[in-house]
Every structure is written in C-alpha cells, then in structure tokens.
Coordinates of C-alpha atoms and ligand atoms in Angstrom, one line a residue:
M830 CA 0.0 0.0 0.0
K831 CA 1.0 3.6 -0.4
K832 CA 2.9 4.9 2.6
F833 CA 1.3 7.8 4.5
E834 CA 2.1 11.3 3.5
P835 CA 0.4 14.1 5.5
K836 CA -1.4 17.0 3.9
R837 CA -0.1 19.4 6.5
V838 CA 2.5 19.3 9.2
L839 CA 2.5 21.0 12.6
I840 CA 5.9 21.2 14.5
E841 CA 6.0 22.1 18.2
H842 CA 8.7 24.7 18.8
D843 CA 10.6 22.5 21.3
A844 CA 10.8 19.6 18.7
L845 CA 13.1 21.6 16.6
N846 CA 15.9 21.0 19.2
Y847 CA 15.9 17.3 18.0
K848 CA 17.5 16.1 14.9
L849 CA 14.6 14.1 13.6
A850 CA 12.3 17.1 13.7
Q851 CA 14.9 19.1 11.8
E852 CA 15.2 16.4 9.2
L853 CA 11.4 16.0 8.8
E854 CA 11.1 19.9 8.5
K855 CA 13.5 19.9 5.6
K856 CA 11.9 16.9 4.0
F857 CA 8.3 18.4 4.2
K858 CA 9.6 21.8 3.1
D859 CA 11.4 20.1 0.0
T860 CA 8.1 18.4 -0.9
G861 CA 6.0 21.4 -0.6
I862 CA 3.8 20.1 2.3
P863 CA 2.5 23.1 4.3
I864 CA 4.1 23.5 7.7
D865 CA 3.0 25.4 10.7
Y866 CA 4.7 25.9 14.1
I867 CA 2.8 25.4 17.4
E868 CA 3.3 25.7 21.2
S869 CA 2.1 22.2 22.2
H870 CA 1.2 18.9 20.5
N871 CA -1.6 18.6 23.1
R872 CA -3.4 21.7 21.9
V873 CA -4.1 21.3 18.2
R874 CA -7.1 22.8 16.7
A875 CA -8.4 22.8 13.0
E876 CA -8.3 26.2 11.4
K877 CA -12.1 26.4 11.1
E878 CA -15.3 24.9 12.3
M879 CA -15.9 21.4 11.0
N880 CA -18.6 18.7 11.3
P881 CA -17.4 15.4 12.9
I882 CA -16.7 13.8 9.5
E883 CA -14.6 16.8 8.2
L884 CA -12.7 17.0 11.6
F885 CA -11.9 13.3 11.7
N886 CA -10.6 13.4 8.0
W887 CA -8.6 16.7 8.9
N888 CA -7.1 14.9 11.9
K889 CA -6.1 11.9 9.9
E890 CA -4.3 14.0 7.3
T891 CA -2.4 16.0 9.8
L892 CA 1.0 15.1 11.2
V893 CA 2.1 16.7 14.5
I894 CA 5.7 16.5 15.5
G895 CA 6.3 17.0 19.2
V896 CA 8.2 16.2 22.3
K897 CA 7.0 13.4 24.7
K898 CA 7.1 15.1 28.1
T899 CA 5.3 12.3 30.3
L900 CA 7.9 9.7 30.7
N901 CA 6.2 7.8 33.5
F902 CA 4.9 4.9 31.5
K903 CA 1.4 3.5 32.1
S904 CA 0.6 -0.1 32.7
C905 CA -0.5 -2.0 29.6
Q906 CA -2.2 -5.3 31.0
P907 CA -2.9 -7.8 29.7
S908 CA -0.6 -7.2 26.7
A909 CA 2.6 -6.1 28.6
D910 CA 3.8 -4.4 31.8
Y911 CA 4.2 -1.0 30.3
R912 CA 3.1 1.2 27.3
L913 CA 6.0 2.6 25.3
V914 CA 4.8 5.5 23.5
T915 CA 6.6 7.1 20.5
S916 CA 3.5 8.1 18.5
T917 CA -0.1 8.7 19.1
S918 CA -2.9 7.8 16.7
C919 CA -2.3 6.5 13.2
P920 CA -3.1 7.3 9.6
A921 CA -5.7 4.5 9.1
K922 CA -9.5 4.9 9.6
C923 CA -10.7 1.6 11.1
E924 CA -14.3 2.3 11.9
Y925 CA -14.2 0.5 15.2
C926 CA -10.8 1.8 16.4
Y927 CA -10.8 2.0 20.2
L928 CA -8.0 4.6 20.0
A929 CA -9.9 6.9 17.8
K930 CA -12.6 6.7 20.3
N931 CA -10.4 7.4 23.3
L932 CA -8.7 10.4 21.5
G933 CA -12.1 11.9 20.6
S934 CA -11.6 15.1 18.7
A935 CA -7.8 14.9 19.2
A936 CA -7.4 11.9 16.8
Y937 CA -4.5 13.7 14.9
L938 CA -1.3 11.7 14.4
R939 CA 1.6 12.7 16.7
I940 CA 5.1 11.5 16.5
Y941 CA 7.6 12.2 19.3
V942 CA 11.2 13.0 18.4
N943 CA 12.9 12.7 21.9
L944 CA 13.6 9.0 21.4
K945 CA 16.9 9.0 23.5
E946 CA 14.9 10.5 26.5
I947 CA 12.1 7.9 25.9
L948 CA 14.7 5.1 25.9
K949 CA 16.3 6.3 29.1
A950 CA 12.9 6.1 30.7
V951 CA 12.6 2.5 29.4
K952 CA 15.9 1.6 31.3
K953 CA 14.5 3.1 34.5
H954 CA 11.2 1.0 34.2
I955 CA 13.3 -2.1 33.6
R956 CA 15.3 -1.3 36.7
K957 CA 12.1 -1.1 38.8
G958 CA 11.5 -4.8 37.9
R959 CA 14.5 -5.8 40.1
G960 CA 15.6 -8.5 37.9
E961 CA 12.3 -9.7 36.5
I962 CA 11.7 -9.6 32.7
I963 CA 9.7 -6.4 31.9
T964 CA 7.6 -6.1 28.7
F965 CA 6.8 -2.9 26.8
E966 CA 4.0 -2.6 24.3
A967 CA 4.9 -0.3 21.4
S968 CA 1.4 -0.2 19.8
S969 CA -0.9 0.8 22.7
S970 CA -1.5 4.3 21.3
S971 CA -0.6 4.0 17.7
D972 CA 0.6 1.7 14.9
P973 CA 4.3 2.5 14.8
V974 CA 5.0 0.6 11.6
A975 CA 2.6 3.0 9.8
V976 CA 5.0 5.9 10.4
E977 CA 8.3 4.0 10.4
H978 CA 9.2 5.4 6.9
L979 CA 9.1 8.8 8.4
T980 CA 10.6 8.3 11.9
G981 CA 12.9 5.2 11.7
S982 CA 12.2 5.0 15.4
L983 CA 11.0 1.5 15.7
A984 CA 14.3 0.1 14.1
K985 CA 16.2 2.0 16.8
I986 CA 13.9 0.7 19.6
I987 CA 14.3 -2.9 18.4
K988 CA 18.1 -2.4 18.4
Y989 CA 18.0 -0.9 21.9
F990 CA 15.8 -3.9 23.2
A991 CA 18.2 -6.4 21.6
K992 CA 20.8 -5.3 24.2
Q993 CA 18.4 -5.4 27.2
D994 CA 18.7 -8.7 29.3
R995 CA 15.6 -7.8 31.2
G996 CA 13.5 -5.9 28.7
R997 CA 11.2 -7.1 25.9
L998 CA 9.4 -5.3 23.3
R999 CA 5.9 -6.1 21.7
V1000 CA 4.6 -4.6 18.6
V1001 CA 1.2 -4.8 16.8
T1002 CA 0.6 -3.7 13.3
K1003 CA -1.9 -3.6 10.5
F1004 CA 0.8 -2.3 8.2
S1005 CA 3.2 -4.1 5.9
N1006 CA 6.2 -1.8 5.5
V1007 CA 8.6 -4.0 7.5
D1008 CA 11.4 -4.2 5.1
S1009 CA 13.7 -1.7 7.0
L1010 CA 13.3 -4.0 10.1
L1011 CA 14.4 -7.2 8.5
D1012 CA 18.1 -7.1 8.9
I1013 CA 18.2 -5.7 12.5
K1014 CA 20.0 -7.7 15.1
H1015 CA 16.8 -8.1 17.3
N1016 CA 18.2 -11.0 19.5
N1017 CA 14.6 -12.4 19.7
H1018 CA 13.7 -9.6 22.2
T1019 CA 11.0 -8.2 20.0
R1020 CA 7.7 -10.0 19.3
F1021 CA 5.8 -8.9 16.3
R1022 CA 2.0 -9.4 16.0
F1023 CA 0.2 -8.9 12.9
S1024 CA -3.5 -7.9 13.5
L1025 CA -5.6 -9.9 10.9
N1026 CA -9.2 -10.4 10.2
S1027 CA -11.6 -11.9 7.6
S1028 CA -11.5 -10.1 4.2
Y1029 CA -15.1 -9.0 5.0
V1030 CA -14.0 -7.2 8.1
I1031 CA -10.9 -5.7 6.5
K1032 CA -12.7 -4.5 3.4
N1033 CA -15.7 -3.0 5.1
F1034 CA -14.1 -1.5 8.3
E1035 CA -10.3 -1.2 8.1
H1036 CA -9.9 1.7 5.7
L1037 CA -6.3 2.9 4.6
T1038 CA -4.6 -0.2 6.2
S1039 CA -2.6 -2.8 4.4
T1040 CA -4.5 -5.6 2.5
L1041 CA -4.8 -9.1 4.1
D1042 CA -2.4 -10.3 1.4
E1043 CA 0.2 -7.6 2.3
R1044 CA 0.1 -8.3 6.0
I1045 CA 0.5 -12.1 5.6
T1046 CA 3.5 -11.4 3.2
A1047 CA 5.0 -9.0 5.9
A1048 CA 4.3 -11.5 8.7
S1049 CA 6.1 -14.1 6.6
K1050 CA 9.1 -11.9 6.1
I1051 CA 9.2 -11.1 9.8
Q1052 CA 9.2 -14.8 10.7
Q1053 CA 12.0 -15.4 8.2
A1054 CA 14.0 -12.7 9.7
G1055 CA 13.8 -14.7 13.0
Y1056 CA 11.5 -12.5 15.0
P1057 CA 9.1 -14.3 17.4
L1058 CA 5.7 -13.9 15.7
G1059 CA 2.1 -13.8 16.7
F1060 CA -1.4 -12.8 15.4
I1061 CA -4.1 -10.7 16.8
L1062 CA -7.5 -11.7 15.4
A1063 CA -9.6 -8.7 16.3
P1064 CA -12.2 -7.6 16.4
L1065 CA -13.8 -11.1 15.7
M1066 CA -17.3 -10.5 14.3
I1067 CA -20.3 -12.6 13.7
Y1068 CA -22.1 -12.0 10.5
D1069 CA -23.5 -14.2 7.6
G1070 CA -20.6 -16.5 6.5
W1071 CA -18.3 -15.6 9.4
Q1072 CA -17.1 -19.3 9.9
E1073 CA -16.1 -19.8 6.3
D1074 CA -14.4 -16.5 6.2
Y1075 CA -12.3 -17.2 9.2
L1076 CA -11.5 -20.6 8.0
D1077 CA -10.3 -19.0 4.8
L1078 CA -8.1 -16.6 6.7
L1079 CA -6.4 -19.4 8.6
T1080 CA -6.0 -21.6 5.4
E1081 CA -4.3 -18.6 3.7
L1082 CA -2.2 -18.0 6.6
K1083 CA -1.0 -21.6 7.0
A1084 CA -0.2 -21.8 3.2
R1085 CA 1.8 -18.5 3.1
L1086 CA 3.8 -18.6 6.4
V1087 CA 7.5 -19.7 6.1
N1088 CA 7.1 -21.9 9.1
P1089 CA 3.5 -22.6 10.2
A1090 CA 4.7 -25.1 12.6
A1091 CA 6.9 -22.7 14.6
S1092 CA 6.6 -23.6 18.3
N1093 CA 6.6 -19.8 19.4
L1094 CA 3.6 -18.7 17.3
T1095 CA 0.9 -17.0 19.4
F1096 CA -2.7 -16.0 18.8
E1097 CA -4.8 -13.4 20.7
L1098 CA -8.5 -13.4 20.1
I1099 CA -10.6 -10.2 20.8
M1100 CA -14.2 -10.1 20.0
H1101 CA -16.1 -7.0 18.7
R1102 CA -17.2 -4.7 21.4
F1103 CA -18.3 -1.1 21.6
S1104 CA -19.4 1.4 24.2
T1105 CA -22.1 4.1 24.2
R1106 CA -19.4 6.7 23.6
S1107 CA -17.8 4.8 20.8
K1108 CA -21.2 3.9 19.1
N1109 CA -22.0 7.7 19.0
L1110 CA -18.6 8.7 17.7
I1111 CA -18.7 5.8 15.0
E1112 CA -22.1 6.8 13.8
N1113 CA -21.1 10.4 13.5
R1114 CA -17.9 9.6 11.6
F1115 CA -19.3 6.8 9.5
P1116 CA -23.0 7.4 9.0
N1117 CA -23.3 4.5 6.6
T1118 CA -21.3 2.0 8.8
K1119 CA -22.2 -1.7 8.6
L1120 CA -20.8 -2.2 12.1
K1121 CA -23.5 -3.8 14.3
L1122 CA -24.1 -1.4 17.1
D1123 CA -27.6 -2.4 18.3
K1124 CA -27.3 -2.4 22.1
E1125 CA -30.4 -4.6 22.3
K1126 CA -28.7 -7.5 20.7
Y1127 CA -25.5 -7.2 22.7
H1128 CA -24.7 -8.1 26.3
H1129 CA -24.1 -5.1 28.6
K1130 CA -20.9 -5.7 30.6
G1131 CA -21.5 -2.5 32.7
F1132 CA -19.9 0.9 32.4
G1133 CA -21.7 1.4 29.0
K1134 CA -19.7 -1.4 27.4
Y1135 CA -21.3 -4.0 25.0
V1136 CA -20.0 -7.4 23.7
Y1137 CA -21.6 -10.4 22.3
P1138 CA -24.1 -12.3 24.4
P1139 CA -22.4 -15.3 26.3
Q1140 CA -23.6 -18.0 23.9
Q1141 CA -22.4 -16.2 20.8
A1142 CA -19.1 -15.3 22.6
E1143 CA -18.6 -19.0 23.5
E1144 CA -19.3 -20.0 19.8
L1145 CA -16.6 -17.6 18.5
K1146 CA -14.1 -18.7 21.1
E1147 CA -14.8 -22.4 20.6
Y1148 CA -14.7 -22.2 16.8
L1149 CA -11.6 -20.2 16.5
T1150 CA -9.6 -21.9 19.1
K1151 CA -10.5 -25.3 17.6
K1152 CA -9.5 -24.2 14.1
I1153 CA -6.3 -22.6 15.3
N1154 CA -5.4 -25.8 17.1
E1155 CA -6.1 -27.8 14.0
F1156 CA -4.1 -25.5 11.6
F1157 CA -1.3 -24.5 14.0
P1158 CA -0.9 -27.4 16.6
Q1159 CA 2.2 -25.9 17.9
A1160 CA 0.9 -22.4 18.5
E1161 CA -0.5 -20.9 21.7
V1162 CA -3.8 -19.3 22.0
E1163 CA -2.9 -16.7 24.7
Y1164 CA -6.4 -15.4 25.5
F1165 CA -10.0 -14.8 24.2
T1166 CA -11.7 -11.7 25.4
Ligands
SF4_791 S1 -4.7 0.6 12.4 FE1 -5.0 0.3 14.6 S2 -4.7 2.4 15.5 FE2 -4.9 2.6 13.3 S3 -7.1 3.2 13.0 FE3 -6.9 1.0 12.7 S4 -7.3 0.1 14.7 FE4 -6.9 2.2 15.0

C-alpha cells in the first residue's frame, strides 16, 4: 500500500531542538507540504469549524511533530507491563478503532522526536522490575509501523531492546512496510504480532490499512527474519458466513507462512465490542457504517460497554480456538476476550 504522506505538518517549537524534527522539517519543506509551528502537541485545533466527518478526516491527514514530556509509563495489561509511546494515533481509519474513540476530537497523528529520552525512561522502568523480565507494548497508542518510513524510530527501539537482558518489546501492526526492520539484530527480544481479520472485516471496516495479502506477506518476512511472531485476530465478528471467512483466513495464513509449525507462534483473540461513547462517535464519523451497534442485541458488561451475548461469545471462542489448534497445533492461543 501507499505509505502515509500528510497533507499538513505542525511542528512544536521545542521539537526543533531534535535532529529528527529538523530532518522532517527539511523533507516536508522540500516536498511542498505546508508546515506550521505550534506551542504544544496537546493543543491542536483545526483552522475552522468542521462537522465530525470533516474533523476526523482533517485529523487523519495532519502530522504533528512533538516532544513526549510524560515519561512515566502507564501499565498495559494484559498485553505487557508498560506502554511505550513514541507516537499517538495512526493514519488509518478503522471504523471500530478504540484509539480513535479514546482520542475523541484529538485523533490527529503525533510522532515524538525525543527518542533518546524515551529510551532512558525504558531503562528506568526495567530497573524497577528488580531482575524480572519487563515487557513494553509499542502499539498501545498508535501503529508504529505505519510511520516508520518517516521516523525510523521502531528500528532504533528494536536495536535498543536487543541489548536489554531484562527488557522485551511487543509490537502490533496492520501495516506491511517492514522491510527496513528485517536485517536488524533483534536478539529475539521483540515479538511482532500482525492484526488480521476476515476479508469481509478488512474490506468494510479497516480503511487505509494494508490488505490481508500484504500483511501475511509482511508476517512471513518477519518470521523469516527470526522474530518471534504472533497474530491478533480482532475484532472477531459474527455475520453471515463468518465461519467460512475465518477458515479461509487461517487456510491462507498456514499456506503462506514460512514456518506455520513454529513452536513460538501466538494468537490473541478479541471479539467485537463497543461502548455508548464509541457508538456515538462511529455513527457520527461513518453514518453508513455496517458495524452492528444495536445495544439490544449485545450483552451489557457494565460501564456502558457491550459485547456479544455469552452464547455467541462462546461460539466464537470455541470455533476459532478449535480451528487454530487444527491448523497450527504448535501455536498457543494466549487469550480470548
Ligand atoms: S490501524 Fe489500529 S490504531 Fe490505526 S485506525 Fe486501525 S485500529 Fe486504530
């Protein structure tokens, strides 16, 4: 797929003290992309009043270059011990995206240029573990692979973790531009997970992401490069023909992976869910969405959150777990939620 290029760039004044911001400023000036300068990456406003659709599109076409000031990492259970944030939001427009929901009207893409300081903070958090292995999730607030062609940060982070006895990195992506990561000495300290779904879900809800074919090709390259590999199947959806579609997905995956029998393959299974807030945002941003958001047909988990009713959830879990065990007997299904 075509790599992301912003329509406009906003640079925080302080960011220009860092080499990456200076290089990006030059690159965007040379390519004629409009640049503006701002005080804080946390206070970005569109230049005029916009309706929710226009504002969402404006956010997704804007790149903000800033400095990450909060270096006290938040917990990231169940995926990892801590969130490692080097960017916020992403250029894709998945209709169900929980991140776009959490960010609300601030869904613009931010990249942080003070990587050395962020990695120093990683070291501090590893030390807090007093000898335990500490894991860091690089994709809790963005898709770092989607902006790697601009930042090169993920490559640097992977190299950094390769040297950490007690630190491990976890990455999730729906993007396929992994070629710059293949020759890195990663020391098996970074686990890549590709977020996959049935072709129906990708086509209808995962706009501006890599295709299924591209993701599987990228996953295969990552496996060939020796990285520990996993898959997140999410959000799992029930619709007419879902079983056949997920079967097709697993068949294709098995046929195309370099080593489908690898013993360190993992699967994480997450069913479709929404909240009252996300339903409102989705319906405003995607008025013709095919997402099923009918509260009456879902199970209310409390706090305004909805998931499939227990019987349907069990059906999804059983079917996917059984098929994964059949197709990838060596793999581990880590959880279903
Ligand atoms: S790729 Fe991930 S972070 Fe980006 S819009 Fe889709 S779900 Fe959200």
